[in-house]
mmCIF file of C-alpha atoms in Angstrom:
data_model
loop_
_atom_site.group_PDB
_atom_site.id
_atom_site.type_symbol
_atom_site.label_atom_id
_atom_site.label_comp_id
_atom_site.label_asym_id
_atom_site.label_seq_id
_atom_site.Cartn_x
_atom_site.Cartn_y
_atom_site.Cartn_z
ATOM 1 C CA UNK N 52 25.164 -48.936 201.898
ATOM 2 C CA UNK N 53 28.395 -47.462 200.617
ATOM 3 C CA UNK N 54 28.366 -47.438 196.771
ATOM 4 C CA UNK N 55 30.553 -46.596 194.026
ATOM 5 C CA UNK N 56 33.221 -49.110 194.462
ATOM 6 C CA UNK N 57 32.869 -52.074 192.397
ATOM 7 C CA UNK N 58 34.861 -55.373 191.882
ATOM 8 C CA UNK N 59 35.007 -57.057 188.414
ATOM 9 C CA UNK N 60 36.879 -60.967 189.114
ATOM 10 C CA UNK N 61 37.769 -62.612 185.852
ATOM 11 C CA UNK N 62 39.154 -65.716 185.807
ATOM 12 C CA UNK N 63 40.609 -67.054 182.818
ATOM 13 C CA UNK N 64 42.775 -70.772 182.911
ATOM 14 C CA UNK N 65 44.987 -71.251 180.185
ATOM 15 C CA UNK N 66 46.780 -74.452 179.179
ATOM 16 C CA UNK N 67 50.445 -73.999 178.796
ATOM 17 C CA UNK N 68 51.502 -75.996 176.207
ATOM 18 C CA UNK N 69 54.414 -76.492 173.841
ATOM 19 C CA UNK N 70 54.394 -79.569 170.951
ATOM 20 C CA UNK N 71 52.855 -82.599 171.691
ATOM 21 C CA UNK N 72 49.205 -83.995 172.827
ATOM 22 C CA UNK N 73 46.877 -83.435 175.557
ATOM 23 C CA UNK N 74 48.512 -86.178 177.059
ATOM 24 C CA UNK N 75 52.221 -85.066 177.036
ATOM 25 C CA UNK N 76 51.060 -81.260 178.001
ATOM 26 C CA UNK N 77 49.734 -82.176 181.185
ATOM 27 C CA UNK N 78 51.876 -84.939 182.407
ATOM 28 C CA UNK N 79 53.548 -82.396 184.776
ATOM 29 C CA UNK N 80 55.963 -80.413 182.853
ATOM 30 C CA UNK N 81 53.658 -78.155 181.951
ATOM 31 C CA UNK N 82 51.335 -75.595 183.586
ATOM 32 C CA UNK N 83 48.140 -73.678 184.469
ATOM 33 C CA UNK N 84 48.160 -70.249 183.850
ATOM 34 C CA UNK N 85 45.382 -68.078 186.079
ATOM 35 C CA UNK N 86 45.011 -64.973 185.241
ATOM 36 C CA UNK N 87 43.068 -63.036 187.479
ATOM 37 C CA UNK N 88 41.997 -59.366 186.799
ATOM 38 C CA UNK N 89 40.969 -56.789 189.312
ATOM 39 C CA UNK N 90 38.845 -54.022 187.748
ATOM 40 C CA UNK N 91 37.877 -50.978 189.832
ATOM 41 C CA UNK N 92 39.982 -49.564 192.433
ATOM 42 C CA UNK N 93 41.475 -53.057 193.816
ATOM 43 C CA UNK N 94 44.331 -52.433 191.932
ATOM 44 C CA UNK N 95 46.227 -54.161 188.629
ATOM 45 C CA UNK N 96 45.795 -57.624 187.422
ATOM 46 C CA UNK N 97 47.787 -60.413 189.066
ATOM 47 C CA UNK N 98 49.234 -63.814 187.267
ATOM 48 C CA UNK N 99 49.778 -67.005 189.270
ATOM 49 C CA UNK N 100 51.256 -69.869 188.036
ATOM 50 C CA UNK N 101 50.228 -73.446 189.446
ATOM 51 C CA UNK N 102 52.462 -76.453 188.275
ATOM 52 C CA UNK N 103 50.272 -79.758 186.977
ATOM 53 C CA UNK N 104 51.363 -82.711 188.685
ATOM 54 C CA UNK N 105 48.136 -85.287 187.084
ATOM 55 C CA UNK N 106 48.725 -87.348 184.289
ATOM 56 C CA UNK N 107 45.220 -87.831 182.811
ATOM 57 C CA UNK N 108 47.045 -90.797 180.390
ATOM 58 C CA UNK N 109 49.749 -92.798 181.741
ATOM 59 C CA UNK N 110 49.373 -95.681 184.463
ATOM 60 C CA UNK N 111 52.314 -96.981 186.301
ATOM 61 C CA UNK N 112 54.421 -95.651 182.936
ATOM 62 C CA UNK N 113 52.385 -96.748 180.713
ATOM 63 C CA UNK N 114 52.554 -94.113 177.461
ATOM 64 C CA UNK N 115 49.507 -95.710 175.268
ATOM 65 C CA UNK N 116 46.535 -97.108 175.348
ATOM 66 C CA UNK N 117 47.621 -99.990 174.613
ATOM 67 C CA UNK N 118 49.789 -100.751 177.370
ATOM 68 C CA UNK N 119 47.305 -98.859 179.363
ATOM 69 C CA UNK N 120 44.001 -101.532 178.357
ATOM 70 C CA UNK N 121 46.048 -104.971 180.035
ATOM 71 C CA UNK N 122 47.047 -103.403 183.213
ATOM 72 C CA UNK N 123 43.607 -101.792 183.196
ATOM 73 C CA UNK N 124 41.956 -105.623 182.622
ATOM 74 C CA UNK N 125 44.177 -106.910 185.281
ATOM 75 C CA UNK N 126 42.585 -104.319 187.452
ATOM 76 C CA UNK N 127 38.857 -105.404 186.780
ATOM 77 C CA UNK N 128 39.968 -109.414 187.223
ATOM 78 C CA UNK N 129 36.805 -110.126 189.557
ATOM 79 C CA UNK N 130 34.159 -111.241 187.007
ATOM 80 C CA UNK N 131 31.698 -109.269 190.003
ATOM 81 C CA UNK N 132 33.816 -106.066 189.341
ATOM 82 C CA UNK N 133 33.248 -106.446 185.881
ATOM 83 C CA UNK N 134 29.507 -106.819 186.232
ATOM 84 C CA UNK N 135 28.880 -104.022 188.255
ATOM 85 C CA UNK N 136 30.714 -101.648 186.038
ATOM 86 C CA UNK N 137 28.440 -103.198 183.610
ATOM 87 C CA UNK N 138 25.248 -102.282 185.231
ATOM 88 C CA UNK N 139 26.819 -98.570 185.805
ATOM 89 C CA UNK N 140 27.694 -97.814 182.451
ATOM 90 C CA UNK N 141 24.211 -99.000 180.898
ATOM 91 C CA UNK N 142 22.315 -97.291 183.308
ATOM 92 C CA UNK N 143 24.542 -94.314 183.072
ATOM 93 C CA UNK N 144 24.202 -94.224 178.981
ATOM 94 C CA UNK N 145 20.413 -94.709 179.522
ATOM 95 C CA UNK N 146 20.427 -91.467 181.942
ATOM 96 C CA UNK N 147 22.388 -89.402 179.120
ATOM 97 C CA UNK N 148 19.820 -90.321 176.383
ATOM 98 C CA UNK N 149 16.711 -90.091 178.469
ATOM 99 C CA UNK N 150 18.094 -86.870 179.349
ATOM 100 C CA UNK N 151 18.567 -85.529 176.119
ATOM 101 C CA UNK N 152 15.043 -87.605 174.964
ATOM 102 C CA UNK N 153 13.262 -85.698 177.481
ATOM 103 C CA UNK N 154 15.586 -82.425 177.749
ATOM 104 C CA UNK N 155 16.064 -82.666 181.309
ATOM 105 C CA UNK N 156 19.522 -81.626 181.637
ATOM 106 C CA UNK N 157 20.196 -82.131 184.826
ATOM 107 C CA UNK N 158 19.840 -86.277 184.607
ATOM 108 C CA UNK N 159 23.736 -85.806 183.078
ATOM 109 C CA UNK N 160 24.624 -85.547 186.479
ATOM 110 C CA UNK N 161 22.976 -88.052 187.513
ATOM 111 C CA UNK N 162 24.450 -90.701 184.421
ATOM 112 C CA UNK N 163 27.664 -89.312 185.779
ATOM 113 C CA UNK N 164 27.083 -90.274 189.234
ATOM 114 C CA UNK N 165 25.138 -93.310 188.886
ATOM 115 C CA UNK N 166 28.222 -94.872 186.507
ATOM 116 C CA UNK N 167 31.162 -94.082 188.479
ATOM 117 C CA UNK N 168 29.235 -94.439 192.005
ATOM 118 C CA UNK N 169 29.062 -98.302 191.188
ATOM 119 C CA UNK N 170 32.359 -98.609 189.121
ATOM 120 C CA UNK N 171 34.194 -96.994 192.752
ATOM 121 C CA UNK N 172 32.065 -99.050 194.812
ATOM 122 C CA UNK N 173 32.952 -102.416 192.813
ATOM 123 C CA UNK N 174 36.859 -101.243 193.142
ATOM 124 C CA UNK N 175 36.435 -100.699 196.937
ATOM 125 C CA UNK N 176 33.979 -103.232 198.129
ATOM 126 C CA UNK N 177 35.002 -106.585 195.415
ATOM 127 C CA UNK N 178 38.181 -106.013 193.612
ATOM 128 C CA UNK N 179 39.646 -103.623 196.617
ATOM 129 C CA UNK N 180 42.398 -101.774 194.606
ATOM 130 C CA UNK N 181 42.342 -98.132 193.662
ATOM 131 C CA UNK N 182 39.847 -97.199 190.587
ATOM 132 C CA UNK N 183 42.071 -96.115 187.426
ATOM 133 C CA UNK N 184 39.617 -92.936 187.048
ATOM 134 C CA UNK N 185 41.439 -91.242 189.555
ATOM 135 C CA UNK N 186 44.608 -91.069 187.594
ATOM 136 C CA UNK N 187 43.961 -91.670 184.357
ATOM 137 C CA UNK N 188 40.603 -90.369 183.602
ATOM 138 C CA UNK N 189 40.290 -90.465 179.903
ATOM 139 C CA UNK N 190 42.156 -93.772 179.582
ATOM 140 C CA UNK N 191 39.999 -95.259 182.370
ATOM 141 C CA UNK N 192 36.437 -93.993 180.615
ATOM 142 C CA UNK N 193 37.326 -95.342 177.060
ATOM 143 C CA UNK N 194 38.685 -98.618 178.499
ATOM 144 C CA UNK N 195 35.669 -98.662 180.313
ATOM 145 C CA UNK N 196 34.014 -98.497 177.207
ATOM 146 C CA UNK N 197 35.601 -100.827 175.553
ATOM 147 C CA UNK N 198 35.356 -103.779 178.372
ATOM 148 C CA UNK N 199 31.663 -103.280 178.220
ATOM 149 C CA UNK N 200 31.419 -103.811 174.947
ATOM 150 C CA UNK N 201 33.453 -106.810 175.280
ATOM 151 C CA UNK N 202 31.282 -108.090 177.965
ATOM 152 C CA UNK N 203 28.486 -107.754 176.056
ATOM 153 C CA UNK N 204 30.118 -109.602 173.183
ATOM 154 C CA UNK N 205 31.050 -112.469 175.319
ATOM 155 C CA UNK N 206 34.727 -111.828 175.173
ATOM 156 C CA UNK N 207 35.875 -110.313 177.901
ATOM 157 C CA UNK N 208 36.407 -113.456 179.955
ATOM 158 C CA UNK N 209 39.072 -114.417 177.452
ATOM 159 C CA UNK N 210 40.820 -110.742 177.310
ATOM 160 C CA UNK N 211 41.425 -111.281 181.642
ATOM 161 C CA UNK N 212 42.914 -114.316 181.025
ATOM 162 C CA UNK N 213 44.890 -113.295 178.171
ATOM 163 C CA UNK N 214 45.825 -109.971 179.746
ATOM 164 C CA UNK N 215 46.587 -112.229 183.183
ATOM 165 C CA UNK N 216 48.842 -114.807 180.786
ATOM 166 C CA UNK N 217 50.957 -111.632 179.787
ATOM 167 C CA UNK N 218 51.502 -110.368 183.073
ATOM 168 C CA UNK N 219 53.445 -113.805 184.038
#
């Protein structure tokens, strides 16, 4: 066993960013810095720069929320869509506090899973367009959020046909 040599890896990912919100940093102007540093006899540190081509906030342009949330309803128009992303997100918000109830940690996972398992499947299987997640992650959760609560409410019926009126 040869000894004495020694290899440190640090990796360290920075946010480029310039004025402006999460949102407008990472909508592809901007970029990930990793910095990786080589201790030892490997030599000096070395910088790569990656460009960020996601948008986590904008769908098909939009630049808000709020012109995010109709095109968003018009993408959950199958009332079974709707109730399966219903069953997802209660059962994964009853994972996340039975895991913090009974401090196993490893249930977030599962609440994670469990949710967007049956959100994708509903997309795929009943509504069979793309799930907004994939683009538009934090947009996608909180609307998410919010159509479950309007389910829940009883109003959510009216917002599709609202949202569907608006499209025409």
């Amino acid at each position: 066993m040869r000894s004495g040599r020694r290899c440190n890896l640090s990796i360290r990912i920075e946010i480029a960013c310039g004025a402006g919100n999460l949102c407008s940093m990472l909508s592809g102007t901007s970029s990930v810095e990793i910095r990786i540093r080589m201790d030892g006899t490997l030599g000096p540190g070395k910088r790569v720069r990656i460009p960020v081509y996601a948008n986590l906030c904008g769908m098909s342009g939009s630049s808000n929320f709020k012109t995010f949330w109709p095109e968003y309803v018009r993408a959950h128009s199958q009332p079974g869509t709707r109730a399966i992303h219903l069953v997802g997100t209660l059962l994964g918000w009853v994972l996340l506090i039975l895991a913090i109830v009974l401090l196993h940690w490893w249930w977030i996972w599962g609440a994670l899973v469990v949710s967007y398992a049956l959100a994708w499947i509903s997309h795929f299987f009943v509504e069979h367009n793309r799930p907004a997640t994939f683009e538009h992650p934090l947009w996608s959760w909180w609307a998410d959020q919010k159509m479950v609560a309007l389910m829940l409410s009883g109003k959510m019926a009216e917002e599709v046909r609202r949202c569907a009126a608006a499209e025409n």
